[in-house]
XYZ file of N, CA and C in Angstrom:
456
model
N -52.807 -57.045 55.494
C -52.115 -56.464 54.381
C -50.920 -55.685 54.918
N -49.786 -55.830 54.256
C -48.596 -55.075 54.624
C -48.280 -54.087 53.508
N -48.085 -52.838 53.871
C -47.724 -51.798 52.913
C -46.241 -51.523 53.092
N -45.491 -51.585 51.986
C -44.052 -51.355 52.044
C -43.668 -50.243 51.075
N -42.565 -49.561 51.381
C -42.095 -48.464 50.541
C -40.631 -48.185 50.874
N -39.988 -47.385 50.036
C -38.627 -46.947 50.342
C -38.678 -46.009 51.547
N -37.543 -45.830 52.204
C -37.516 -44.948 53.375
C -37.923 -43.528 53.003
N -37.438 -43.010 51.864
C -37.822 -41.660 51.453
C -39.321 -41.553 51.212
N -39.907 -42.596 50.632
C -41.355 -42.582 50.404
C -42.124 -42.648 51.718
N -41.647 -43.470 52.651
C -42.283 -43.546 53.973
C -42.261 -42.165 54.633
N -41.128 -41.488 54.554
C -41.012 -40.149 55.143
C -41.964 -39.166 54.462
N -42.044 -39.235 53.137
C -42.930 -38.328 52.398
C -44.396 -38.600 52.747
N -44.756 -39.874 52.861
C -46.132 -40.218 53.242
C -46.474 -39.630 54.605
N -45.520 -39.682 55.517
C -45.768 -39.150 56.863
C -46.092 -37.658 56.800
N -45.412 -36.915 55.932
C -45.720 -35.481 55.820
C -47.124 -35.274 55.269
N -47.571 -36.163 54.390
C -48.887 -36.024 53.773
C -50.025 -36.365 54.734
N -49.690 -36.989 55.861
C -50.701 -37.341 56.857
C -50.927 -36.232 57.880
N -50.128 -35.183 57.812
C -50.272 -34.070 58.754
C -51.628 -33.391 58.561
N -52.094 -32.753 59.619
C -53.425 -32.132 59.630
C -53.633 -31.177 58.448
N -52.629 -30.337 58.128
C -52.811 -29.366 57.041
C -52.979 -30.059 55.687
N -52.341 -31.203 55.516
C -52.528 -31.934 54.264
C -53.870 -32.644 54.233
N -54.344 -33.103 55.377
C -55.650 -33.765 55.424
C -56.722 -32.812 54.897
N -56.632 -31.548 55.282
C -57.589 -30.550 54.789
C -57.465 -30.391 53.275
N -56.245 -30.412 52.773
C -56.026 -30.311 51.326
C -56.668 -31.496 50.607
N -56.387 -32.718 51.084
C -56.934 -33.916 50.424
C -58.454 -33.942 50.503
N -59.011 -33.543 51.652
C -60.470 -33.487 51.770
C -61.059 -32.516 50.756
N -60.394 -31.386 50.565
C -60.874 -30.406 49.596
C -60.771 -30.901 48.166
N -59.664 -31.542 47.844
C -59.461 -32.029 46.473
C -60.366 -33.206 46.131
N -60.605 -34.065 47.112
C -61.359 -35.291 46.853
C -62.706 -35.317 47.559
N -63.234 -34.164 47.888
C -64.577 -34.020 48.470
C -64.867 -35.056 49.550
N -63.940 -35.202 50.464
C -64.088 -36.125 51.597
C -64.331 -37.577 51.162
N -63.734 -37.970 50.056
C -63.857 -39.346 49.568
C -62.859 -40.282 50.246
N -61.885 -39.737 50.950
C -60.873 -40.550 51.621
C -61.299 -40.720 53.072
N -61.542 -41.959 53.475
C -62.007 -42.178 54.839
C -60.848 -42.071 55.835
N -61.199 -41.880 57.089
C -60.209 -41.695 58.148
C -59.264 -42.880 58.243
N -59.761 -44.096 58.065
C -58.911 -45.281 58.160
C -57.782 -45.260 57.137
N -58.015 -44.659 55.981
C -56.975 -44.599 54.955
C -55.773 -43.799 55.423
N -55.988 -42.887 56.346
C -54.892 -42.080 56.865
C -54.144 -42.788 57.989
N -54.594 -43.967 58.365
C -53.960 -44.703 59.455
C -53.031 -45.808 58.958
N -52.992 -46.028 57.648
C -52.163 -47.104 57.104
C -50.711 -46.657 57.129
N -49.895 -47.402 57.841
C -48.475 -47.072 57.922
C -47.661 -47.996 57.035
N -46.806 -47.419 56.239
C -45.940 -48.221 55.372
C -44.664 -48.577 56.126
N -44.182 -49.782 55.884
C -42.921 -50.232 56.470
C -41.811 -50.061 55.439
N -40.616 -49.751 55.934
C -39.469 -49.563 55.055
C -39.069 -50.898 54.428
N -38.853 -50.856 53.125
C -38.380 -52.036 52.408
C -36.926 -52.327 52.749
N -36.598 -53.590 52.893
C -35.206 -53.980 53.063
C -34.603 -54.107 51.667
N -33.506 -53.427 51.422
C -32.808 -53.463 50.126
C -33.667 -52.943 48.975
N -34.742 -52.219 49.278
C -35.614 -51.622 48.258
C -36.127 -52.628 47.233
N -36.435 -53.818 47.691
C -37.027 -54.831 46.818
C -37.898 -55.759 47.648
N -38.847 -56.413 46.963
C -39.684 -57.410 47.614
C -40.151 -58.405 46.562
N -40.683 -59.531 47.022
C -41.158 -60.575 46.116
C -42.671 -60.635 46.150
N -43.247 -60.920 44.987
C -44.689 -61.068 44.864
C -44.956 -62.119 43.802
N -45.653 -63.175 44.191
C -46.020 -64.248 43.273
C -44.821 -64.756 42.473
N -43.688 -64.913 43.165
C -42.498 -65.478 42.543
C -41.647 -64.498 41.751
N -42.010 -63.240 41.742
C -41.254 -62.221 41.007
C -40.647 -61.227 41.993
N -39.450 -60.765 41.694
C -38.812 -59.729 42.494
C -39.166 -58.368 41.918
N -39.699 -57.505 42.761
C -40.019 -56.132 42.379
C -38.982 -55.235 43.033
N -38.250 -54.493 42.216
C -37.198 -53.617 42.716
C -37.616 -52.167 42.525
N -37.442 -51.376 43.570
C -37.815 -49.969 43.470
C -36.684 -49.166 42.847
N -37.066 -48.152 42.110
C -36.119 -47.174 41.573
C -36.567 -45.813 42.083
N -35.716 -45.154 42.845
C -36.039 -43.837 43.387
C -35.610 -42.780 42.378
N -36.553 -41.944 41.968
C -36.265 -40.991 40.887
C -36.480 -39.535 41.289
N -36.742 -39.274 42.559
C -36.897 -37.885 42.989
C -38.271 -37.338 42.675
N -38.316 -36.264 41.898
C -39.582 -35.575 41.655
C -40.146 -35.905 40.277
N -41.438 -36.177 40.236
C -42.190 -36.268 38.970
C -43.454 -35.453 39.193
N -44.551 -36.116 39.520
C -45.770 -35.376 39.856
C -45.811 -35.019 41.338
N -44.916 -35.596 42.119
C -44.792 -35.304 43.548
C -43.350 -35.568 43.953
N -43.021 -35.309 45.201
C -41.670 -35.564 45.693
C -41.496 -37.038 46.026
N -40.238 -37.460 46.063
C -39.858 -38.829 46.458
C -40.542 -39.895 45.611
N -40.610 -39.667 44.325
C -41.261 -40.597 43.408
C -40.420 -41.861 43.227
N -41.100 -42.983 43.145
C -40.452 -44.260 42.838
C -41.268 -44.977 41.774
N -40.623 -45.936 41.128
C -41.367 -46.876 40.300
C -40.832 -48.260 40.593
N -41.568 -49.273 40.168
C -41.168 -50.662 40.384
C -40.696 -51.271 39.077
N -39.578 -51.989 39.138
C -39.067 -52.715 37.977
C -39.179 -54.203 38.275
N -39.828 -54.931 37.371
C -39.977 -56.379 37.493
C -39.221 -56.986 36.317
N -37.933 -57.259 36.519
C -37.059 -57.711 35.429
C -37.560 -59.009 34.803
N -38.076 -59.931 35.616
C -38.528 -61.225 35.091
C -39.706 -61.093 34.139
N -40.431 -59.991 34.219
C -41.565 -59.742 33.327
C -41.258 -58.641 32.308
N -40.028 -58.098 32.371
C -39.653 -56.974 31.508
C -40.704 -55.869 31.631
N -40.998 -55.502 32.890
C -42.104 -54.598 33.176
C -41.681 -53.532 34.182
N -42.240 -52.335 34.025
C -42.159 -51.304 35.054
C -43.577 -50.925 35.463
N -43.767 -50.702 36.750
C -45.028 -50.183 37.264
C -44.742 -48.722 37.592
N -45.228 -47.846 36.724
C -44.812 -46.451 36.741
C -45.750 -45.531 37.507
N -46.977 -45.962 37.749
C -47.919 -45.099 38.451
C -48.091 -43.764 37.750
N -48.076 -42.691 38.520
C -48.328 -41.362 37.960
C -47.147 -40.767 37.207
N -46.029 -41.467 37.100
C -44.925 -40.959 36.281
C -45.337 -40.973 34.818
N -46.027 -42.032 34.412
C -46.477 -42.188 33.026
C -47.993 -42.102 33.018
N -48.514 -41.282 32.151
C -49.954 -41.156 32.010
C -50.384 -41.924 30.773
N -51.507 -42.610 30.878
C -51.997 -43.453 29.805
C -53.165 -42.751 29.139
N -52.895 -42.127 27.989
C -53.939 -41.455 27.224
C -54.679 -40.437 28.089
N -53.923 -39.670 28.838
C -54.500 -38.683 29.737
C -53.530 -37.517 29.837
N -53.829 -36.558 30.693
C -52.938 -35.409 30.847
C -51.636 -35.842 31.495
N -50.534 -35.255 31.041
C -49.216 -35.574 31.590
C -48.690 -34.444 32.439
N -47.399 -34.391 32.632
C -46.778 -33.368 33.454
C -45.334 -33.168 33.074
N -44.675 -32.324 33.820
C -43.306 -31.917 33.497
C -42.291 -32.785 34.223
N -42.112 -33.989 33.782
C -41.157 -34.886 34.430
C -40.391 -35.712 33.391
N -39.882 -35.033 32.397
C -39.209 -35.675 31.267
C -38.001 -36.514 31.683
N -37.201 -36.038 32.616
C -36.001 -36.777 33.022
C -36.379 -38.145 33.577
N -37.424 -38.197 34.381
C -37.871 -39.472 34.940
C -38.397 -40.390 33.844
N -39.084 -39.831 32.867
C -39.565 -40.643 31.742
C -38.397 -41.245 30.966
N -37.342 -40.472 30.776
C -36.157 -40.977 30.076
C -35.523 -42.112 30.876
N -35.462 -41.964 32.199
C -34.931 -43.034 33.044
C -35.787 -44.288 32.928
N -37.095 -44.124 32.995
C -38.000 -45.270 32.834
C -37.746 -45.973 31.506
N -37.618 -45.183 30.463
C -37.409 -45.728 29.122
C -36.105 -46.520 29.038
N -35.101 -46.124 29.830
C -33.806 -46.809 29.792
C -33.894 -48.256 30.274
N -34.955 -48.602 31.001
C -35.160 -49.989 31.418
C -35.657 -50.853 30.260
N -36.056 -50.213 29.172
C -36.535 -50.894 27.969
C -37.630 -51.920 28.282
N -38.663 -51.502 29.037
C -39.700 -52.465 29.405
C -40.615 -52.796 28.232
N -41.077 -54.022 28.202
C -42.091 -54.423 27.226
C -43.480 -54.101 27.766
N -43.603 -54.074 29.086
C -44.880 -53.804 29.740
C -44.715 -52.575 30.624
N -45.637 -51.633 30.519
C -45.641 -50.441 31.367
C -47.045 -50.285 31.933
N -47.161 -50.296 33.248
C -48.442 -50.070 33.902
C -48.484 -48.592 34.274
N -49.364 -47.854 33.625
C -49.445 -46.401 33.790
C -50.671 -46.011 34.604
N -50.695 -44.749 35.002
C -51.818 -44.230 35.769
C -51.848 -42.732 35.579
N -52.960 -42.061 35.569
C -54.299 -42.618 35.473
C -54.617 -43.060 34.055
N -55.742 -43.701 33.906
C -56.177 -44.206 32.604
C -57.418 -43.470 32.121
N -57.496 -43.301 30.836
C -58.775 -42.941 30.242
C -59.564 -44.241 30.136
N -60.885 -44.184 30.227
C -61.672 -45.414 30.143
C -61.328 -46.209 28.880
N -61.012 -47.489 29.065
C -60.726 -48.373 27.945
C -59.312 -48.301 27.408
N -58.472 -47.415 27.941
C -57.098 -47.290 27.442
C -56.286 -48.528 27.804
N -55.348 -48.873 26.938
C -54.500 -50.046 27.154
C -53.157 -49.618 27.723
N -52.559 -50.490 28.550
C -51.206 -50.266 29.035
C -50.222 -50.730 27.981
N -49.086 -50.074 27.918
C -48.046 -50.502 26.995
C -46.837 -49.599 27.073
N -45.711 -50.084 26.545
C -44.474 -49.309 26.543
C -44.637 -48.011 25.764
N -45.561 -47.997 24.811
C -45.812 -46.789 24.016
C -46.230 -45.605 24.884
N -46.754 -45.873 26.076
C -47.209 -44.793 26.956
C -46.057 -43.899 27.412
N -44.856 -44.463 27.544
C -43.709 -43.638 27.931
C -43.431 -42.621 26.835
N -43.374 -43.082 25.586
C -43.136 -42.176 24.462
C -44.221 -41.124 24.337
N -45.465 -41.534 24.544
C -46.576 -40.580 24.458
C -46.471 -39.532 25.561
N -46.084 -39.958 26.760
C -45.919 -39.011 27.863
C -44.754 -38.063 27.601
N -43.659 -38.601 27.033
C -42.517 -37.745 26.677
C -42.923 -36.722 25.625
N -43.679 -37.163 24.630
C -44.120 -36.247 23.577
C -45.013 -35.152 24.159
N -45.940 -35.546 25.011
C -46.822 -34.568 25.656
C -45.998 -33.544 26.434
N -45.064 -34.049 27.238
C -44.244 -33.177 28.070
C -43.416 -32.222 27.227
N -42.802 -32.742 26.182
C -41.984 -31.905 25.297
C -42.833 -30.859 24.587
N -43.980 -31.277 24.084
C -44.872 -30.344 23.384
C -45.357 -29.258 24.331
N -45.746 -29.651 25.533
C -46.207 -28.681 26.519
C -45.105 -27.667 26.826
N -43.887 -28.157 27.065
C -42.763 -27.264 27.371
C -42.490 -26.308 26.220
N -42.565 -26.821 24.999
C -42.345 -25.989 23.816
C -43.416 -24.901 23.723
N -44.667 -25.276 23.944
C -45.758 -24.304 23.868
C -45.650 -23.237 24.961
N -45.194 -23.634 26.143
C -44.999 -22.661 27.223
C -44.017 -21.580 26.773
N -42.974 -21.994 26.043
C -41.974 -21.036 25.557
C -42.517 -20.155 24.432
N -43.364 -20.717 23.587
C -43.840 -20.015 22.390
C -45.029 -19.094 22.645
N -45.921 -19.492 23.535
C -47.151 -18.733 23.742
C -46.944 -17.629 24.769
N -47.827 -16.665 24.750
C -47.621 -15.474 25.576
C -48.435 -15.436 26.862
N -49.400 -16.354 27.017
C -50.209 -16.327 28.239
C -50.693 -17.729 28.585
N -51.033 -17.905 29.857
C -51.581 -19.184 30.304
C -52.910 -19.467 29.614
N -53.704 -18.430 29.387
C -54.988 -18.611 28.704
C -54.767 -19.123 27.287
N -53.790 -18.561 26.600
C -53.489 -19.013 25.241
C -53.054 -20.481 25.257
N -52.270 -20.865 26.246
C -51.833 -22.254 26.374
C -53.022 -23.161 26.657
N -53.900 -22.733 27.537
C -55.077 -23.523 27.890
C -55.997 -23.708 26.693
N -56.212 -22.624 25.946
C -57.101 -22.675 24.783
C -56.515 -23.555 23.704
């Protein structure tokens, strides 16, 4: 298996493999990530695109969403974006509205989102739902007086 990524993503992955991050990941995921998973090295993509099953997948580098050096994949022949954690599918979202607007500008018919609630379907509607969540959350942060009030 070959793992490929943009140069910025390769660099970001390397920082996440450092000893101090390994302790963080072990704590967050209760040692569910085996040592071999930390040994997988990604190779830099040439021209930030690759082919899979006859389709060209092109990366779009969007900076920060849920983490630094975020990218998504655009598959023009399928009118699809593979958004990963940029778009949440019927789950909790985050503060990355600008990236969602960029994703939406591709006008995809298919959106592969992550994470999923059990049984949730993928679809372009997930971008709008994530934007609505993000906007509502931002509005509530401005209106409410405490984190507890926001949580409740």
